[in-house]
Amino acid sequence: MSDYYNAFEMSPVPAPGPDAVPPEPFRGIYGMPAFATIPTSDLTASVDFWVRGLGFYELFGIPGRLVHLRRWAFQDVLLVSAESVPEQTPAMSFSFACVLSQVDSLVEACRALRPDSVDGPRDTPWNTRDVAVITPENARIVFTAAKPFDPASQEARNLEAIGITPPGVTPADDEEHA
């Protein structure tokens, strides 16, 4: 990757670090670039879990039919009434960014509401700490927090091996092409 763009300029996700602070809730209306639509057979119970467990808030709702939830800007979920939900959790997941300081409280809140709903936290080879949560609708939701970047870490070597280096660092094999 030879062109770098500081995506943190346009993202609500704060730069990784031990003092990273989550953004304030964004209550405005915008054209949603992406969102999840999740069917639920119990809208009230689902909203309760997503709000108290996962940290979303209700932006608006259509009674008995739909609730639009949001966490940060561009983290939107539509819970929609359905006759039933899948009995088995699909392999597919939907991921939301969070910050490291939110991981433990998210795990505790979800386990308090549904003791067997949480898997993790786990550190990944790509420098994040992830928590997978199975919601009342059998959706697999992953919260992923970027860890501070350590250029001497195994995670940094993993990223460099696939061509991802931090801004300001020229990959060794690019020098011969310059």
Coordinates of N, CA and C in Angstrom, one line a residue:
M1 N 0.9 -1.2 0.0 CA 0.0 0.0 0.0 C 0.9 1.2 0.0
S2 N 0.9 2.0 -1.1 CA 1.8 3.1 -1.2 C 1.1 4.4 -0.9
D3 N -0.2 4.5 -1.0 CA -0.9 5.8 -0.7 C -1.5 5.7 0.7
Y4 N -1.3 6.7 1.5 CA -1.9 6.7 2.8 C -2.9 7.8 2.9
Y5 N -4.0 7.5 3.6 CA -5.0 8.5 3.9 C -5.4 8.4 5.3
N6 N -5.3 9.5 6.0 CA -5.7 9.5 7.4 C -7.2 9.4 7.6
A7 N -7.7 8.2 7.6 CA -9.2 8.0 7.7 C -9.7 8.5 9.0
F8 N -8.9 8.7 10.0 CA -9.4 9.2 11.3 C -10.0 10.6 11.2
E9 N -9.6 11.3 10.1 CA -10.2 12.6 9.8 C -11.7 12.6 9.6
M10 N -12.2 11.5 9.0 CA -13.6 11.4 8.7 C -14.4 10.4 9.5
S11 N -13.7 9.6 10.3 CA -14.4 8.6 11.1 C -14.7 9.0 12.5
P12 N -15.8 8.6 13.1 CA -16.1 8.8 14.5 C -15.2 8.0 15.4
V13 N -14.5 7.0 14.9 CA -13.7 6.1 15.7 C -12.4 6.9 16.1
P14 N -12.1 7.0 17.4 CA -10.9 7.7 17.9 C -9.7 6.9 17.5
A15 N -8.6 7.6 17.4 CA -7.3 7.0 17.2 C -7.0 6.0 18.4
P16 N -6.4 4.9 18.1 CA -6.2 3.9 19.2 C -5.2 4.5 20.2
G17 N -5.4 4.2 21.5 CA -4.5 4.6 22.5 C -5.2 4.3 23.9
P18 N -4.3 4.2 24.9 CA -4.8 3.9 26.2 C -5.8 4.9 26.8
D19 N -5.8 6.1 26.2 CA -6.7 7.2 26.7 C -7.8 7.5 25.7
A20 N -8.0 6.6 24.7 CA -9.0 6.9 23.7 C -10.4 7.0 24.3
V21 N -11.1 8.0 23.9 CA -12.4 8.3 24.5 C -13.5 8.0 23.4
P22 N -14.6 7.3 23.7 CA -15.6 7.1 22.7 C -16.3 8.5 22.4
P23 N -16.7 8.6 21.1 CA -17.4 9.9 20.8 C -18.8 10.0 21.5
E24 N -19.2 11.2 21.6 CA -20.6 11.4 22.1 C -21.6 10.9 21.2
P25 N -22.8 10.5 21.7 CA -23.9 10.0 20.9 C -24.2 11.1 19.8
F26 N -24.5 10.6 18.6 CA -24.9 11.5 17.5 C -26.3 11.3 17.3
R27 N -27.2 12.3 17.5 CA -28.6 12.2 17.4 C -29.2 12.8 16.2
G28 N -28.3 13.2 15.3 CA -28.8 13.8 14.0 C -29.2 12.7 13.0
I29 N -29.9 13.2 12.0 CA -30.3 12.3 10.9 C -29.4 12.5 9.7
Y30 N -29.0 11.4 9.2 CA -28.1 11.4 8.0 C -28.4 10.2 7.1
G31 N -28.0 10.3 5.9 CA -28.1 9.1 5.0 C -27.1 8.1 5.5
M32 N -27.7 6.9 5.9 CA -26.9 5.9 6.5 C -26.1 5.1 5.4
P33 N -24.7 5.2 5.5 CA -23.9 4.5 4.5 C -24.0 3.0 4.6
A34 N -24.3 2.5 5.8 CA -24.5 1.1 6.1 C -25.2 0.9 7.4
F35 N -26.0 -0.2 7.5 CA -26.7 -0.5 8.7 C -27.1 -1.9 8.7
A36 N -27.4 -2.4 9.9 CA -27.9 -3.8 10.0 C -29.4 -3.8 10.3
T37 N -30.1 -4.7 9.6 CA -31.5 -4.9 9.9 C -31.7 -6.2 10.5
I38 N -32.2 -6.3 11.8 CA -32.3 -7.5 12.5 C -33.7 -7.8 12.9
P39 N -34.2 -8.9 12.5 CA -35.6 -9.3 12.8 C -35.7 -9.8 14.3
T40 N -36.7 -9.5 14.9 CA -36.9 -9.9 16.3 C -38.4 -10.3 16.6
S41 N -38.6 -11.3 17.3 CA -40.0 -11.7 17.7 C -40.4 -11.0 19.0
D42 N -39.5 -10.3 19.7 CA -39.9 -9.6 20.9 C -39.1 -8.3 20.9
L43 N -39.7 -7.3 20.3 CA -39.1 -6.0 20.1 C -38.7 -5.3 21.4
T44 N -39.5 -5.4 22.4 CA -39.2 -4.8 23.7 C -38.0 -5.5 24.4
A45 N -37.9 -6.8 24.4 CA -36.8 -7.5 25.0 C -35.5 -7.2 24.2
S46 N -35.6 -7.1 22.9 CA -34.5 -6.9 22.0 C -33.9 -5.5 22.3
V47 N -34.8 -4.5 22.3 CA -34.4 -3.1 22.6 C -33.7 -3.0 23.9
D48 N -34.3 -3.7 24.9 CA -33.7 -3.7 26.3 C -32.3 -4.2 26.2
F49 N -32.0 -5.3 25.6 CA -30.7 -5.9 25.5 C -29.7 -5.0 24.8
W50 N -30.1 -4.5 23.6 CA -29.2 -3.6 22.8 C -28.9 -2.3 23.6
V51 N -29.9 -1.8 24.3 CA -29.6 -0.5 25.1 C -28.8 -0.8 26.3
R52 N -29.3 -1.7 27.2 CA -28.6 -1.9 28.5 C -27.3 -2.8 28.3
G53 N -27.3 -3.7 27.4 CA -26.1 -4.6 27.2 C -25.1 -4.0 26.3
L54 N -25.5 -3.5 25.1 CA -24.6 -3.2 24.1 C -24.3 -1.7 24.0
G55 N -25.1 -0.9 24.7 CA -24.8 0.6 24.8 C -25.4 1.4 23.7
F56 N -26.4 0.9 23.0 CA -27.1 1.6 21.9 C -28.2 2.5 22.6
Y57 N -28.7 3.4 21.9 CA -29.9 4.2 22.4 C -30.9 4.2 21.3
E58 N -32.1 4.4 21.6 CA -33.2 4.5 20.7 C -33.3 5.8 20.0
L59 N -33.0 5.9 18.7 CA -33.1 7.1 18.0 C -34.6 7.5 17.7
F60 N -35.3 6.5 17.2 CA -36.8 6.6 17.1 C -37.4 5.2 16.8
G61 N -38.7 5.2 16.9 CA -39.4 3.9 16.7 C -40.7 4.1 16.0
I62 N -41.2 3.0 15.4 CA -42.6 2.9 14.9 C -43.2 1.8 15.8
P63 N -44.1 2.2 16.7 CA -44.6 1.2 17.7 C -45.0 -0.1 17.1
G64 N -44.4 -1.2 17.7 CA -44.8 -2.5 17.3 C -44.1 -3.0 16.0
R65 N -43.4 -2.1 15.3 CA -42.9 -2.5 14.0 C -41.4 -2.4 13.9
L66 N -40.8 -1.3 14.4 CA -39.4 -1.0 14.1 C -38.9 -0.1 15.2
V67 N -37.6 -0.3 15.5 CA -36.9 0.6 16.4 C -35.5 0.8 15.7
H68 N -35.2 2.1 15.6 CA -33.9 2.5 15.0 C -33.0 2.8 16.2
L69 N -31.9 2.0 16.3 CA -31.0 2.1 17.4 C -29.7 2.7 16.8
R70 N -28.9 3.4 17.7 CA -27.6 4.0 17.3 C -26.7 4.0 18.5
R71 N -25.5 3.8 18.2 CA -24.4 3.9 19.2 C -23.6 5.1 18.9
W72 N -22.7 5.0 18.0 CA -21.9 6.2 17.5 C -22.5 6.6 16.2
A73 N -22.0 7.7 15.6 CA -22.4 8.0 14.3 C -22.0 6.9 13.3
F74 N -22.9 6.5 12.5 CA -22.7 5.4 11.5 C -22.7 4.0 12.1
Q75 N -23.2 3.9 13.3 CA -23.4 2.6 13.9 C -24.9 2.5 14.2
D76 N -25.6 2.1 13.1 CA -27.0 2.1 13.2 C -27.5 0.7 13.0
V77 N -28.6 0.3 13.8 CA -29.3 -1.0 13.7 C -30.8 -0.7 13.7
L78 N -31.4 -1.4 12.8 CA -32.9 -1.4 12.7 C -33.4 -2.7 13.3
L79 N -34.1 -2.7 14.4 CA -34.7 -3.9 14.9 C -36.1 -3.9 14.3
V80 N -36.5 -5.0 13.6 CA -37.8 -5.0 13.0 C -38.6 -6.2 13.5
S81 N -39.9 -6.0 13.8 CA -40.8 -7.1 14.2 C -40.8 -8.2 13.2
A82 N -40.8 -9.4 13.7 CA -40.9 -10.6 12.8 C -41.6 -11.7 13.6
E83 N -42.2 -12.6 12.8 CA -42.9 -13.7 13.5 C -42.0 -14.6 14.2
S84 N -40.8 -14.8 13.7 CA -39.8 -15.7 14.4 C -38.4 -15.2 14.0
V85 N -37.4 -15.8 14.7 CA -36.0 -15.5 14.5 C -35.3 -16.9 14.3
P86 N -34.2 -16.9 13.6 CA -33.5 -18.2 13.4 C -33.2 -18.9 14.7
E87 N -33.4 -20.2 14.8 CA -33.1 -20.9 16.0 C -31.6 -21.1 16.2
Q88 N -30.8 -21.1 15.1 CA -29.4 -21.2 15.2 C -28.7 -19.9 14.8
T89 N -27.7 -19.6 15.6 CA -26.9 -18.4 15.3 C -26.1 -18.6 14.0
P90 N -26.2 -17.7 13.0 CA -25.5 -17.8 11.8 C -24.0 -17.6 12.0
A91 N -23.2 -18.1 11.1 CA -21.7 -17.9 11.2 C -21.4 -16.5 10.9
M92 N -22.2 -15.8 10.2 CA -21.9 -14.4 9.8 C -22.0 -13.5 11.1
S93 N -21.2 -12.4 11.1 CA -21.3 -11.5 12.2 C -21.4 -10.1 11.7
F94 N -21.7 -9.1 12.5 CA -21.7 -7.7 12.2 C -20.9 -7.1 13.3
S95 N -19.9 -6.2 12.9 CA -18.9 -5.7 13.9 C -19.1 -4.2 14.0
F96 N -18.9 -3.7 15.3 CA -19.0 -2.3 15.6 C -17.7 -2.0 16.4
A97 N -17.1 -0.8 16.1 CA -15.9 -0.3 16.7 C -16.3 0.1 18.1
C98 N -15.4 0.0 19.0 CA -15.5 0.5 20.4 C -14.1 0.9 20.8
V99 N -13.9 1.4 22.0 CA -12.6 1.7 22.5 C -12.3 0.7 23.7
L100 N -11.0 0.5 23.9 CA -10.6 -0.5 24.9 C -11.2 -0.3 26.3
S101 N -11.4 0.9 26.7 CA -12.0 1.2 28.0 C -13.5 0.7 28.1
Q102 N -14.1 0.4 26.9 CA -15.5 0.0 26.9 C -15.7 -1.6 27.0
V103 N -14.6 -2.3 26.7 CA -14.7 -3.7 26.6 C -15.2 -4.4 27.8
D104 N -14.6 -4.1 29.0 CA -14.9 -4.8 30.2 C -16.4 -4.5 30.6
S105 N -16.8 -3.3 30.5 CA -18.1 -2.9 31.0 C -19.2 -3.5 30.0
L106 N -18.9 -3.6 28.7 CA -19.8 -4.3 27.8 C -19.9 -5.7 28.1
V107 N -18.8 -6.4 28.4 CA -18.9 -7.8 28.7 C -19.7 -8.0 30.0
E108 N -19.5 -7.2 31.0 CA -20.2 -7.3 32.3 C -21.7 -7.1 32.1
A109 N -22.1 -6.0 31.3 CA -23.5 -5.7 31.1 C -24.2 -6.8 30.3
C110 N -23.6 -7.4 29.3 CA -24.2 -8.4 28.5 C -24.3 -9.7 29.3
R111 N -23.3 -10.0 30.1 CA -23.4 -11.2 30.9 C -24.4 -11.1 32.0
A112 N -24.6 -9.9 32.5 CA -25.7 -9.7 33.6 C -27.1 -9.9 33.0
L113 N -27.3 -9.6 31.7 CA -28.6 -9.7 31.1 C -28.8 -11.1 30.5
R114 N -27.7 -11.7 29.9 CA -27.7 -13.0 29.3 C -26.4 -13.7 29.6
P115 N -26.3 -14.5 30.6 CA -25.0 -15.0 31.1 C -24.2 -15.7 30.0
D116 N -24.8 -16.4 29.1 CA -24.0 -17.2 28.1 C -23.9 -16.4 26.7
S117 N -24.1 -15.1 26.7 CA -24.2 -14.4 25.5 C -22.8 -13.9 25.0
V118 N -21.8 -14.0 25.8 CA -20.5 -13.4 25.5 C -19.4 -14.4 25.2
D119 N -18.6 -14.1 24.2 CA -17.4 -14.9 23.9 C -16.2 -13.9 23.8
G120 N -15.3 -14.1 24.7 CA -14.2 -13.1 24.7 C -14.2 -12.4 26.0
P121 N -13.3 -11.4 26.1 CA -12.6 -10.7 25.0 C -11.4 -11.6 24.6
R122 N -11.0 -11.3 23.3 CA -9.9 -12.0 22.7 C -9.0 -11.0 21.9
D123 N -7.7 -11.1 22.0 CA -6.8 -10.3 21.2 C -6.6 -11.0 19.9
T124 N -6.6 -10.2 18.8 CA -6.5 -10.7 17.4 C -5.1 -10.5 16.9
P125 N -4.7 -11.2 15.9 CA -3.4 -11.0 15.2 C -3.3 -9.6 14.5
W126 N -4.4 -8.9 14.3 CA -4.4 -7.7 13.6 C -4.6 -6.5 14.5
N127 N -4.3 -6.7 15.8 CA -4.1 -5.7 16.8 C -5.4 -5.1 17.3
T128 N -6.4 -5.9 17.5 CA -7.6 -5.5 18.2 C -8.0 -6.4 19.3
R129 N -8.8 -6.0 20.2 CA -9.4 -6.8 21.2 C -10.9 -6.9 20.9
D130 N -11.4 -8.1 20.7 CA -12.7 -8.4 20.2 C -13.6 -9.1 21.2
V131 N -14.9 -8.8 21.2 CA -15.9 -9.5 22.0 C -17.0 -9.8 21.1
A132 N -17.4 -11.1 21.1 CA -18.5 -11.5 20.3 C -19.7 -11.7 21.2
V133 N -20.9 -11.2 20.8 CA -22.1 -11.3 21.6 C -23.2 -11.9 20.8
I134 N -23.9 -12.8 21.3 CA -25.1 -13.4 20.7 C -26.3 -12.7 21.3
T135 N -27.0 -12.0 20.5 CA -28.2 -11.2 21.0 C -29.4 -12.1 21.1
P136 N -30.5 -11.6 21.7 CA -31.7 -12.3 21.8 C -32.3 -12.8 20.5
E137 N -31.9 -12.1 19.4 CA -32.4 -12.4 18.1 C -31.5 -13.5 17.4
N138 N -30.5 -14.0 18.1 CA -29.5 -14.9 17.6 C -28.6 -14.2 16.5
A139 N -28.4 -12.9 16.7 CA -27.4 -12.2 15.8 C -26.0 -12.3 16.5
R140 N -25.0 -12.5 15.7 CA -23.6 -12.5 16.3 C -23.1 -11.1 16.0
I141 N -22.9 -10.3 17.1 CA -22.4 -8.9 17.1 C -21.0 -8.9 17.7
V142 N -20.1 -8.3 17.0 CA -18.7 -8.3 17.5 C -18.3 -6.8 17.8
F143 N -17.8 -6.6 19.0 CA -17.3 -5.2 19.3 C -15.8 -5.4 19.2
T144 N -15.2 -4.5 18.5 CA -13.8 -4.5 18.2 C -13.1 -3.2 18.6
A145 N -12.1 -3.3 19.4 CA -11.3 -2.2 19.9 C -9.9 -2.2 19.4
A146 N -9.4 -1.2 18.7 CA -8.1 -1.2 18.3 C -7.2 -1.0 19.5
K147 N -6.1 -1.8 19.5 CA -5.1 -1.6 20.6 C -4.0 -0.6 20.2
P148 N -3.4 0.0 21.1 CA -2.3 0.9 20.7 C -1.3 0.2 19.9
F149 N -0.8 0.9 18.9 CA 0.2 0.3 17.9 C 1.6 0.3 18.5
D150 N 2.1 -0.9 18.5 CA 3.5 -1.0 19.0 C 4.3 -1.6 17.8
P151 N 5.2 -0.7 17.2 CA 5.9 -1.1 16.0 C 6.8 -2.4 16.2
A152 N 7.1 -2.7 17.4 CA 8.0 -3.9 17.7 C 7.1 -5.1 18.0
S153 N 5.8 -5.0 17.9 CA 5.0 -6.2 18.3 C 4.8 -7.2 17.1
Q154 N 4.3 -8.4 17.5 CA 4.0 -9.4 16.6 C 2.9 -8.9 15.7
E155 N 1.9 -8.2 16.2 CA 0.8 -7.7 15.4 C 1.3 -6.8 14.3
A156 N 2.3 -5.9 14.7 CA 2.9 -5.0 13.7 C 3.5 -5.8 12.5
R157 N 4.2 -6.9 12.9 CA 4.9 -7.7 11.9 C 3.8 -8.4 11.1
N158 N 2.7 -8.9 11.7 CA 1.6 -9.5 10.9 C 1.1 -8.5 9.9
L159 N 0.8 -7.3 10.3 CA 0.3 -6.3 9.4 C 1.3 -6.0 8.3
E160 N 2.5 -5.8 8.6 CA 3.6 -5.5 7.6 C 3.7 -6.6 6.6
A161 N 3.5 -7.9 7.0 CA 3.6 -9.0 6.1 C 2.5 -9.0 5.0
I162 N 1.4 -8.3 5.3 CA 0.4 -8.2 4.2 C 0.4 -6.8 3.6
G163 N 1.4 -6.0 3.9 CA 1.6 -4.7 3.2 C 1.0 -3.5 3.9
I164 N 0.6 -3.7 5.2 CA 0.1 -2.5 5.9 C 1.2 -2.0 6.9
T165 N 1.6 -0.8 6.7 CA 2.5 -0.2 7.6 C 2.0 1.2 8.1
P166 N 2.4 1.6 9.2 CA 1.9 2.9 9.7 C 2.3 4.1 8.8
P167 N 1.6 5.1 8.8 CA 2.0 6.3 8.0 C 3.4 6.8 8.5
G168 N 4.2 7.2 7.5 CA 5.5 7.7 7.8 C 6.6 6.6 7.7
V169 N 6.1 5.3 7.6 CA 7.1 4.2 7.5 C 7.0 3.7 6.1
T170 N 8.2 3.5 5.4 CA 8.2 3.0 4.0 C 8.5 1.5 4.1
P171 N 7.6 0.7 3.6 CA 7.9 -0.8 3.6 C 9.2 -1.1 2.9
A172 N 10.0 -2.0 3.4 CA 11.3 -2.3 2.8 C 11.3 -2.6 1.3
D173 N 10.3 -3.4 0.8 CA 10.3 -3.7 -0.6 C 9.8 -2.5 -1.5
D174 N 9.3 -1.5 -0.9 CA 8.9 -0.3 -1.7 C 10.1 0.6 -2.0
E175 N 11.2 0.5 -1.2 CA 12.4 1.3 -1.4 C 13.0 1.1 -2.8
E176 N 13.0 -0.2 -3.2 CA 13.7 -0.5 -4.5 C 12.8 0.0 -5.7
H177 N 11.6 0.3 -5.5 CA 10.7 0.7 -6.6 C 10.6 2.3 -6.6
A178 N 11.2 2.9 -5.6 CA 11.1 4.4 -5.6 C 12.0 5.1 -6.6

